[in-house]
mmCIF file of C-alpha atoms and ligand atoms in Angstrom:
data_model
loop_
_atom_site.group_PDB
_atom_site.id
_atom_site.type_symbol
_atom_site.label_atom_id
_atom_site.label_comp_id
_atom_site.label_asym_id
_atom_site.label_seq_id
_atom_site.Cartn_x
_atom_site.Cartn_y
_atom_site.Cartn_z
ATOM 1 C CA MET A 1 144.505 82.124 115.593
ATOM 2 C CA GLN A 2 147.247 84.389 113.857
ATOM 3 C CA ARG A 3 145.942 85.254 110.584
ATOM 4 C CA SER A 4 148.429 83.344 108.600
ATOM 5 C CA ASP A 5 146.356 80.337 109.930
ATOM 6 C CA HIS A 6 143.560 80.800 108.136
ATOM 7 C CA ARG A 7 142.938 78.562 105.492
ATOM 8 C CA PRO A 8 140.512 80.574 103.233
ATOM 9 C CA SER A 9 137.489 78.328 101.430
ATOM 10 C CA THR A 10 134.477 78.757 99.540
ATOM 11 C CA LEU A 11 133.622 75.207 100.374
ATOM 12 C CA ILE A 12 130.237 74.901 102.388
ATOM 13 C CA GLU A 13 128.197 72.107 104.049
ATOM 14 C CA GLY A 14 128.116 69.474 101.626
ATOM 15 C CA GLY A 15 130.967 70.235 99.915
ATOM 16 C CA ALA A 16 129.274 73.142 97.550
ATOM 17 C CA VAL A 17 130.517 76.460 97.136
ATOM 18 C CA PHE A 18 129.509 79.616 98.174
ATOM 19 C CA PRO A 19 127.480 79.998 95.063
ATOM 20 C CA HIS A 20 126.686 83.921 94.988
ATOM 21 C CA ARG A 21 128.324 86.931 93.151
ATOM 22 C CA HIS A 22 126.914 89.344 95.025
ATOM 23 C CA LEU A 23 125.550 89.983 98.968
ATOM 24 C CA THR A 24 122.401 92.483 97.605
ATOM 25 C CA GLY A 25 120.423 91.145 100.783
ATOM 26 C CA ILE A 26 119.756 87.821 103.471
ATOM 27 C CA GLU A 27 116.914 87.126 100.957
ATOM 28 C CA GLY A 28 118.594 84.022 98.208
ATOM 29 C CA LEU A 29 120.671 82.820 101.045
ATOM 30 C CA GLN A 30 120.777 79.284 102.156
ATOM 31 C CA PRO A 31 120.726 79.111 106.218
ATOM 32 C CA HIS A 32 123.907 76.751 105.881
ATOM 33 C CA GLU A 33 125.475 79.912 103.574
ATOM 34 C CA ILE A 34 124.679 82.467 106.208
ATOM 35 C CA SER A 35 126.266 80.397 108.886
ATOM 36 C CA PHE A 36 129.529 79.882 106.692
ATOM 37 C CA LEU A 37 129.730 83.603 106.339
ATOM 38 C CA LEU A 38 129.562 83.634 110.531
ATOM 39 C CA ASP A 39 131.897 81.005 110.720
ATOM 40 C CA GLU A 40 134.629 82.763 108.393
ATOM 41 C CA ALA A 41 134.036 86.177 110.236
ATOM 42 C CA GLU A 42 134.792 84.421 113.387
ATOM 43 C CA HIS A 43 138.135 84.170 112.710
ATOM 44 C CA TRP A 44 138.628 88.076 111.671
ATOM 45 C CA VAL A 45 136.845 88.779 115.228
ATOM 46 C CA GLU A 46 139.790 86.826 116.633
ATOM 47 C CA ALA A 47 142.370 88.165 114.014
ATOM 48 C CA ASN A 48 141.145 92.018 115.173
ATOM 49 C CA ARG A 49 141.389 91.432 118.583
ATOM 50 C CA THR A 50 145.197 89.822 118.897
ATOM 51 C CA HIS A 51 146.416 92.374 116.084
ATOM 52 C CA ALA A 52 147.741 89.470 114.321
ATOM 53 C CA ALA A 53 150.392 89.018 111.562
ATOM 54 C CA PRO A 54 148.559 91.461 108.663
ATOM 55 C CA ASP A 55 147.292 88.728 105.802
ATOM 56 C CA LYS A 56 146.652 91.154 103.087
ATOM 57 C CA ARG A 57 145.061 88.442 100.968
ATOM 58 C CA MET A 58 142.957 91.748 99.003
ATOM 59 C CA ALA A 59 146.246 93.184 98.161
ATOM 60 C CA GLY A 60 146.158 94.514 94.326
ATOM 61 C CA LEU A 61 142.071 94.719 94.146
ATOM 62 C CA THR A 62 140.233 98.027 94.261
ATOM 63 C CA GLN A 63 137.526 98.502 96.537
ATOM 64 C CA ILE A 64 135.065 101.790 96.164
ATOM 65 C CA ASN A 65 132.579 102.568 98.645
ATOM 66 C CA ALA A 66 130.163 104.622 97.040
ATOM 67 C CA PHE A 67 127.564 106.180 99.461
ATOM 68 C CA PHE A 68 124.474 108.181 98.133
ATOM 69 C CA GLU A 69 123.078 108.547 101.885
ATOM 70 C CA ASN A 70 124.838 109.212 105.185
ATOM 71 C CA SER A 71 126.604 106.189 107.317
ATOM 72 C CA THR A 72 129.251 105.852 109.487
ATOM 73 C CA ARG A 73 129.323 102.858 111.207
ATOM 74 C CA THR A 74 128.783 100.900 108.330
ATOM 75 C CA LEU A 75 131.087 102.846 105.526
ATOM 76 C CA LEU A 76 133.843 103.109 108.474
ATOM 77 C CA SER A 77 133.449 99.196 108.913
ATOM 78 C CA PHE A 78 133.773 98.405 105.205
ATOM 79 C CA GLU A 79 136.463 100.965 104.770
ATOM 80 C CA ILE A 80 138.233 99.317 107.833
ATOM 81 C CA ALA A 81 138.067 96.027 106.495
ATOM 82 C CA GLY A 82 139.334 96.595 102.696
ATOM 83 C CA LYS A 83 142.460 98.443 104.655
ATOM 84 C CA ARG A 84 142.808 95.447 107.196
ATOM 85 C CA LEU A 85 142.726 92.617 103.762
ATOM 86 C CA GLY A 86 145.352 94.959 102.057
ATOM 87 C CA ALA A 87 142.621 96.291 99.097
ATOM 88 C CA ASP A 88 143.421 99.923 98.269
ATOM 89 C CA VAL A 89 139.853 101.776 99.224
ATOM 90 C CA VAL A 90 138.392 104.848 97.711
ATOM 91 C CA ASN A 91 135.520 106.047 99.014
ATOM 92 C CA MET A 92 132.432 107.871 96.776
ATOM 93 C CA HIS A 93 130.551 110.631 98.393
ATOM 94 C CA ALA A 94 127.342 111.296 96.860
ATOM 95 C CA ALA A 95 127.496 114.695 98.286
ATOM 96 C CA GLN A 96 130.683 115.622 96.633
ATOM 97 C CA SER A 97 130.105 113.438 93.364
ATOM 98 C CA SER A 98 128.480 114.342 90.067
ATOM 99 C CA VAL A 99 125.160 112.665 91.143
ATOM 100 C CA LYS A 100 125.188 116.210 92.479
ATOM 101 C CA LYS A 101 125.091 117.606 88.838
ATOM 102 C CA GLY A 102 122.277 114.958 87.951
ATOM 103 C CA GLU A 103 124.511 111.700 86.548
ATOM 104 C CA THR A 104 121.984 108.724 87.182
ATOM 105 C CA LEU A 105 122.419 106.186 89.142
ATOM 106 C CA ILE A 106 123.105 103.369 86.051
ATOM 107 C CA ASP A 107 125.822 105.970 84.652
ATOM 108 C CA THR A 108 127.698 106.010 88.057
ATOM 109 C CA ALA A 109 127.275 102.335 87.780
ATOM 110 C CA GLN A 110 128.859 102.285 84.578
ATOM 111 C CA THR A 111 131.573 104.972 85.266
ATOM 112 C CA LEU A 112 132.637 102.954 88.504
ATOM 113 C CA ASN A 113 132.484 99.928 86.135
ATOM 114 C CA ALA A 114 135.134 101.558 84.127
ATOM 115 C CA MET A 115 137.314 102.045 86.419
ATOM 116 C CA ARG A 116 137.842 98.065 86.813
ATOM 117 C CA ALA A 117 137.496 98.488 90.866
ATOM 118 C CA ASP A 118 137.009 94.781 92.066
ATOM 119 C CA VAL A 119 134.115 95.175 94.484
ATOM 120 C CA LEU A 120 131.860 97.896 94.738
ATOM 121 C CA VAL A 121 130.044 98.980 98.277
ATOM 122 C CA ILE A 122 126.948 100.973 98.016
ATOM 123 C CA ARG A 123 124.683 102.320 99.991
ATOM 124 C CA HIS A 124 121.801 103.668 98.436
ATOM 125 C CA MET A 125 118.212 105.539 99.758
ATOM 126 C CA SER A 126 116.282 103.650 97.397
ATOM 127 C CA SER A 127 115.064 100.086 97.449
ATOM 128 C CA GLY A 128 116.472 97.845 94.637
ATOM 129 C CA ALA A 129 118.783 101.228 93.818
ATOM 130 C CA VAL A 130 122.328 98.384 94.681
ATOM 131 C CA GLN A 131 120.423 95.254 92.855
ATOM 132 C CA LEU A 132 120.032 97.710 89.725
ATOM 133 C CA ILE A 133 123.846 98.749 90.255
ATOM 134 C CA ALA A 134 124.810 94.760 90.436
ATOM 135 C CA ASP A 135 123.435 94.153 87.173
ATOM 136 C CA LYS A 136 125.560 96.681 85.818
ATOM 137 C CA VAL A 137 128.883 95.526 86.741
ATOM 138 C CA ALA A 138 131.342 92.999 86.572
ATOM 139 C CA CYS A 139 132.276 92.798 90.005
ATOM 140 C CA PRO A 140 130.601 91.888 92.952
ATOM 141 C CA VAL A 141 128.281 94.229 94.863
ATOM 142 C CA LEU A 142 128.151 94.527 98.384
ATOM 143 C CA ASN A 143 124.816 96.254 99.577
ATOM 144 C CA ALA A 144 125.082 98.664 102.452
ATOM 145 C CA GLY A 145 121.580 99.312 103.180
ATOM 146 C CA ASP A 146 119.537 100.515 100.316
ATOM 147 C CA GLY A 147 115.804 102.263 101.630
ATOM 148 C CA TRP A 148 113.528 100.090 103.388
ATOM 149 C CA HIS A 149 115.030 96.841 101.544
ATOM 150 C CA GLU A 150 117.910 94.847 102.842
ATOM 151 C CA HIS A 151 121.072 95.945 105.396
ATOM 152 C CA PRO A 152 122.608 92.248 105.054
ATOM 153 C CA THR A 153 125.850 93.054 106.762
ATOM 154 C CA GLN A 154 123.612 94.667 109.837
ATOM 155 C CA ALA A 155 121.730 91.346 109.576
ATOM 156 C CA LEU A 156 124.960 89.569 109.562
ATOM 157 C CA LEU A 157 127.015 91.235 112.356
ATOM 158 C CA ASP A 158 123.720 91.110 114.495
ATOM 159 C CA ALA A 159 123.347 87.335 114.236
ATOM 160 C CA LEU A 160 126.805 86.705 115.083
ATOM 161 C CA THR A 161 126.767 88.829 117.889
ATOM 162 C CA ILE A 162 123.881 86.329 119.208
ATOM 163 C CA ARG A 163 125.667 83.856 118.003
ATOM 164 C CA ARG A 164 128.256 84.498 120.386
ATOM 165 C CA ARG A 165 126.808 85.657 123.172
ATOM 166 C CA ARG A 166 124.311 82.847 123.880
ATOM 167 C CA GLY A 167 125.925 80.044 122.012
ATOM 168 C CA SER A 168 123.370 79.583 118.945
ATOM 169 C CA VAL A 169 120.826 81.728 117.457
ATOM 170 C CA ALA A 170 118.833 78.713 116.876
ATOM 171 C CA GLY A 171 115.771 78.708 119.574
ATOM 172 C CA GLN A 172 116.628 82.206 120.931
ATOM 173 C CA ARG A 173 113.624 84.607 121.275
ATOM 174 C CA VAL A 174 114.450 87.898 119.632
ATOM 175 C CA VAL A 175 112.207 90.922 119.812
ATOM 176 C CA ILE A 176 112.914 93.548 117.295
ATOM 177 C CA CYS A 177 110.976 96.853 118.219
ATOM 178 C CA GLY A 178 110.200 100.290 116.586
ATOM 179 C CA ASP A 179 109.894 101.337 113.154
ATOM 180 C CA VAL A 180 109.308 97.953 111.374
ATOM 181 C CA LEU A 181 107.759 99.578 108.781
ATOM 182 C CA HIS A 182 110.977 101.546 107.541
ATOM 183 C CA SER A 183 113.667 99.048 108.704
ATOM 184 C CA ARG A 184 115.697 97.392 106.289
ATOM 185 C CA VAL A 185 117.898 96.185 109.573
ATOM 186 C CA ALA A 186 114.882 94.648 110.563
ATOM 187 C CA ARG A 187 113.567 92.905 107.293
ATOM 188 C CA SER A 188 117.140 91.801 107.076
ATOM 189 C CA ASN A 189 116.973 90.529 110.429
ATOM 190 C CA ILE A 190 114.138 88.816 110.249
ATOM 191 C CA LEU A 191 115.505 86.692 106.944
ATOM 192 C CA ALA A 192 118.576 85.910 108.661
ATOM 193 C CA LEU A 193 117.118 85.268 112.522
ATOM 194 C CA THR A 194 114.374 83.131 110.930
ATOM 195 C CA ALA A 195 116.708 81.245 108.973
ATOM 196 C CA LEU A 196 118.649 80.437 111.664
ATOM 197 C CA ALA A 197 115.589 78.956 113.667
ATOM 198 C CA ALA A 198 115.397 82.072 115.867
ATOM 199 C CA ASP A 199 111.880 82.504 117.584
ATOM 200 C CA VAL A 200 111.109 85.733 116.354
ATOM 201 C CA ARG A 201 109.030 89.061 117.406
ATOM 202 C CA VAL A 202 108.534 91.814 115.663
ATOM 203 C CA CYS A 203 106.582 94.839 117.806
ATOM 204 C CA ALA A 204 105.525 98.187 116.510
ATOM 205 C CA PRO A 205 102.504 100.583 116.788
ATOM 206 C CA SER A 206 100.134 99.992 114.013
ATOM 207 C CA THR A 207 101.506 102.563 112.225
ATOM 208 C CA LEU A 208 104.847 101.731 112.019
ATOM 209 C CA MET A 209 103.986 97.479 111.342
ATOM 210 C CA PRO A 210 104.094 95.956 107.660
ATOM 211 C CA PRO A 211 101.032 94.614 106.452
ATOM 212 C CA ALA A 212 100.544 90.489 107.023
ATOM 213 C CA ILE A 213 104.233 90.580 108.590
ATOM 214 C CA GLU A 214 103.569 87.276 109.636
ATOM 215 C CA ARG A 215 104.093 85.331 106.115
ATOM 216 C CA MET A 216 107.968 86.179 107.235
ATOM 217 C CA PHE A 217 107.405 83.630 110.044
ATOM 218 C CA VAL A 218 107.714 86.160 112.784
ATOM 219 C CA THR A 219 104.802 86.672 115.908
ATOM 220 C CA PRO A 220 103.721 90.486 115.548
ATOM 221 C CA PHE A 221 102.736 92.424 118.672
ATOM 222 C CA THR A 222 101.471 96.307 119.333
ATOM 223 C CA ASP A 223 102.155 96.415 123.299
ATOM 224 C CA PHE A 224 105.652 96.016 123.978
ATOM 225 C CA ASP A 225 105.461 94.740 127.150
ATOM 226 C CA GLN A 226 103.880 91.443 125.940
ATOM 227 C CA ALA A 227 106.138 90.867 123.228
ATOM 228 C CA ILE A 228 109.269 91.204 125.975
ATOM 229 C CA GLU A 229 107.852 88.459 127.837
ATOM 230 C CA GLY A 230 110.608 85.362 127.852
ATOM 231 C CA ALA A 231 113.188 87.224 125.574
ATOM 232 C CA ASP A 232 116.159 86.251 125.029
ATOM 233 C CA VAL A 233 117.291 88.987 123.054
ATOM 234 C CA VAL A 234 115.618 92.824 122.880
ATOM 235 C CA MET A 235 116.918 94.677 119.220
ATOM 236 C CA MET A 236 115.739 97.784 119.446
ATOM 237 C CA LEU A 237 115.212 99.953 116.153
ATOM 238 C CA ARG A 238 115.857 103.687 115.447
ATOM 239 C CA VAL A 239 112.730 105.866 115.104
ATOM 240 C CA GLN A 240 113.522 107.003 111.567
ATOM 241 C CA ASN A 241 112.117 110.322 111.512
ATOM 242 C CA GLU A 242 113.783 111.458 108.308
ATOM 243 C CA ARG A 243 111.492 108.615 106.624
ATOM 244 C CA MET A 244 108.522 110.042 108.255
ATOM 245 C CA ASP A 245 105.984 112.693 106.920
ATOM 246 C CA GLY A 246 104.333 113.155 109.980
ATOM 247 C CA GLY A 247 101.026 110.951 111.485
ATOM 248 C CA TYR A 248 103.239 107.940 112.747
ATOM 249 C CA ILE A 249 103.959 108.158 116.326
ATOM 250 C CA PRO A 250 101.738 111.195 118.384
ATOM 251 C CA SER A 251 105.024 111.976 120.100
ATOM 252 C CA SER A 252 108.679 111.163 120.967
ATOM 253 C CA ARG A 253 107.558 110.839 124.623
ATOM 254 C CA GLU A 254 104.439 109.130 124.343
ATOM 255 C CA TYR A 255 106.631 106.341 122.031
ATOM 256 C CA ARG A 256 108.881 106.336 124.273
ATOM 257 C CA MET A 257 106.505 105.513 126.873
ATOM 258 C CA ARG A 258 104.571 102.631 125.366
ATOM 259 C CA TYR A 259 107.634 101.681 122.931
ATOM 260 C CA GLY A 260 110.753 102.683 124.916
ATOM 261 C CA LEU A 261 113.429 100.380 125.944
ATOM 262 C CA THR A 262 113.811 101.705 129.960
ATOM 263 C CA ALA A 263 115.276 100.329 132.885
ATOM 264 C CA GLU A 264 111.974 99.309 133.968
ATOM 265 C CA ARG A 265 111.164 97.537 131.068
ATOM 266 C CA LEU A 266 114.290 95.825 131.103
ATOM 267 C CA ALA A 267 114.142 94.637 134.699
ATOM 268 C CA ARG A 268 111.600 92.450 133.644
ATOM 269 C CA VAL A 269 113.747 90.563 131.478
ATOM 270 C CA PRO A 270 117.003 90.752 133.624
ATOM 271 C CA ASN A 271 119.319 88.039 131.388
ATOM 272 C CA ALA A 272 117.952 89.286 127.915
ATOM 273 C CA LEU A 273 120.604 91.063 125.387
ATOM 274 C CA VAL A 274 120.406 94.353 124.458
ATOM 275 C CA MET A 275 120.729 95.452 120.838
ATOM 276 C CA HIS A 276 120.804 98.543 118.021
ATOM 277 C CA PRO A 277 122.234 99.276 114.929
ATOM 278 C CA GLY A 278 122.546 102.738 115.802
ATOM 279 C CA PRO A 279 122.551 105.514 115.331
ATOM 280 C CA MET A 280 120.565 105.451 118.365
ATOM 281 C CA ASN A 281 117.783 108.467 119.816
ATOM 282 C CA ARG A 282 118.379 108.171 123.400
ATOM 283 C CA GLY A 283 115.737 109.069 125.390
ATOM 284 C CA VAL A 284 113.354 107.799 122.465
ATOM 285 C CA GLU A 285 113.544 104.536 121.348
ATOM 286 C CA ILE A 286 116.521 103.230 124.241
ATOM 287 C CA ASP A 287 117.019 105.355 127.330
ATOM 288 C CA SER A 288 120.683 105.765 128.013
ATOM 289 C CA VAL A 289 121.069 103.842 131.460
ATOM 290 C CA VAL A 290 119.763 100.627 129.244
ATOM 291 C CA ALA A 291 122.144 101.605 125.956
ATOM 292 C CA ASP A 292 125.326 101.844 128.098
ATOM 293 C CA GLY A 293 124.134 99.154 130.610
ATOM 294 C CA THR A 294 125.156 95.757 131.417
ATOM 295 C CA GLN A 295 122.907 94.266 129.459
ATOM 296 C CA SER A 296 123.988 96.309 126.015
ATOM 297 C CA ALA A 297 125.740 94.551 123.256
ATOM 298 C CA ILE A 298 125.680 97.661 120.646
ATOM 299 C CA THR A 299 129.560 98.144 120.962
ATOM 300 C CA GLU A 300 130.205 94.474 120.451
ATOM 301 C CA GLN A 301 127.900 94.457 117.437
ATOM 302 C CA VAL A 302 130.185 97.791 115.842
ATOM 303 C CA GLU A 303 132.686 94.960 116.579
ATOM 304 C CA MET A 304 131.415 92.354 115.329
ATOM 305 C CA GLY A 305 130.370 94.714 111.755
ATOM 306 C CA VAL A 306 133.948 94.510 110.694
ATOM 307 C CA ALA A 307 134.747 91.129 111.304
ATOM 308 C CA VAL A 308 131.263 90.132 109.394
ATOM 309 C CA ARG A 309 132.299 92.794 106.160
ATOM 310 C CA MET A 310 136.406 91.280 106.017
ATOM 311 C CA ALA A 311 134.792 87.811 105.343
ATOM 312 C CA CYS A 312 132.140 89.010 102.960
ATOM 313 C CA MET A 313 134.480 91.105 101.041
ATOM 314 C CA ASP A 314 137.189 88.227 101.461
ATOM 315 C CA VAL A 315 134.370 85.123 100.319
ATOM 316 C CA LEU A 316 133.104 87.249 97.392
ATOM 317 C CA THR A 317 136.575 87.955 95.740
ATOM 318 C CA ARG A 318 137.859 85.059 95.968
ATOM 319 C CA ARG A 319 136.836 84.460 92.466
ATOM 320 C CA ALA A 320 138.952 87.386 91.130
ATOM 321 C CA ARG A 321 141.674 86.218 93.579
ATOM 322 C CA GLY A 322 141.715 82.518 92.165
ATOM 323 C CA VAL A 323 141.205 80.997 95.203
ATOM 324 C CA GLU A 324 140.063 77.508 95.218
ATOM 325 C CA GLY A 325 136.606 76.441 95.376
ATOM 326 C CA TRP A 326 134.816 78.735 93.137
ATOM 327 C CA ALA A 327 131.549 77.632 90.993
HETATM 328 N N1 CP B 402 123.876 100.737 111.523
HETATM 329 C C1 CP B 402 124.063 101.331 110.642
HETATM 330 O O1 CP B 402 124.040 101.224 109.174
HETATM 331 O O2 CP B 402 124.479 102.877 111.034
HETATM 332 P P1 CP B 402 124.905 104.047 109.818
HETATM 333 O O3 CP B 402 124.192 104.096 109.204
HETATM 334 O O4 CP B 402 126.450 105.017 110.555
HETATM 335 O O5 CP B 402 125.667 102.991 109.327
#
């Protein structure tokens, strides 16, 4: 499909429009709204692969990526996504900003708002910080990861990867293994995948398992060998050393033995898709032979990230662009 063939539409199942001003989380999205964003992203996958004629539908809009925490994949893919759509993209790195002089989050938000940004992409180390900013500004805000809370575009790109590889998310047994407690990726994925009717298992040492996780309609395991049985997708999580103050796991070596995705373990599910949001701790939660092996979809996840972020920014800026269908 050529980019120029695409007819943007905020119309979704049942004739409603995509009703959300911001994308601060998967929580609050209806299953058909998640599917709508995935459908929109499909177009951009093809357009990106074929280098179709440029579609600069965000020309004249200013996108500010304000990152208060480090990132490679998310920052770069939002930047590439915005540029491919013709937006003027500006990156604000907290380390080089007035945040270092003690400026508050609210003052920073009001400063960005006064510059009349048309879309803000925010990553922050504190859960809830992105919502705080969204409540203060006049433009759409996209959450690029906030603390332990949510990373909605990661979950969307993961769901898109699964849907493309498996034909559907519904009915797929997805095992999410690792540091579930500290993981915004796990939280957003659980919300998205259960909404799309996947059979979701989570696996972690008891010290890294959130209490009452069953309430999120997942099945918890502490034994990875049991959890992986019959898996269609194995999604590994990064051991987040920077969020741990010690005592969660005895050692990296023992963690790998009990929770690492090794070739031996993966041999139990030879048709399963291997996923990891990155960055990876090779030799801890995942071995290189697995990460780089034939079952891995890790680089495809990165590719889907650009398409998903193009879709989300396109949809959320339609109101500003006067495109049909906004409520
Ligand atoms: N998956 C992810 O969020 O990676 P980055 O921290 O590199 O953006």
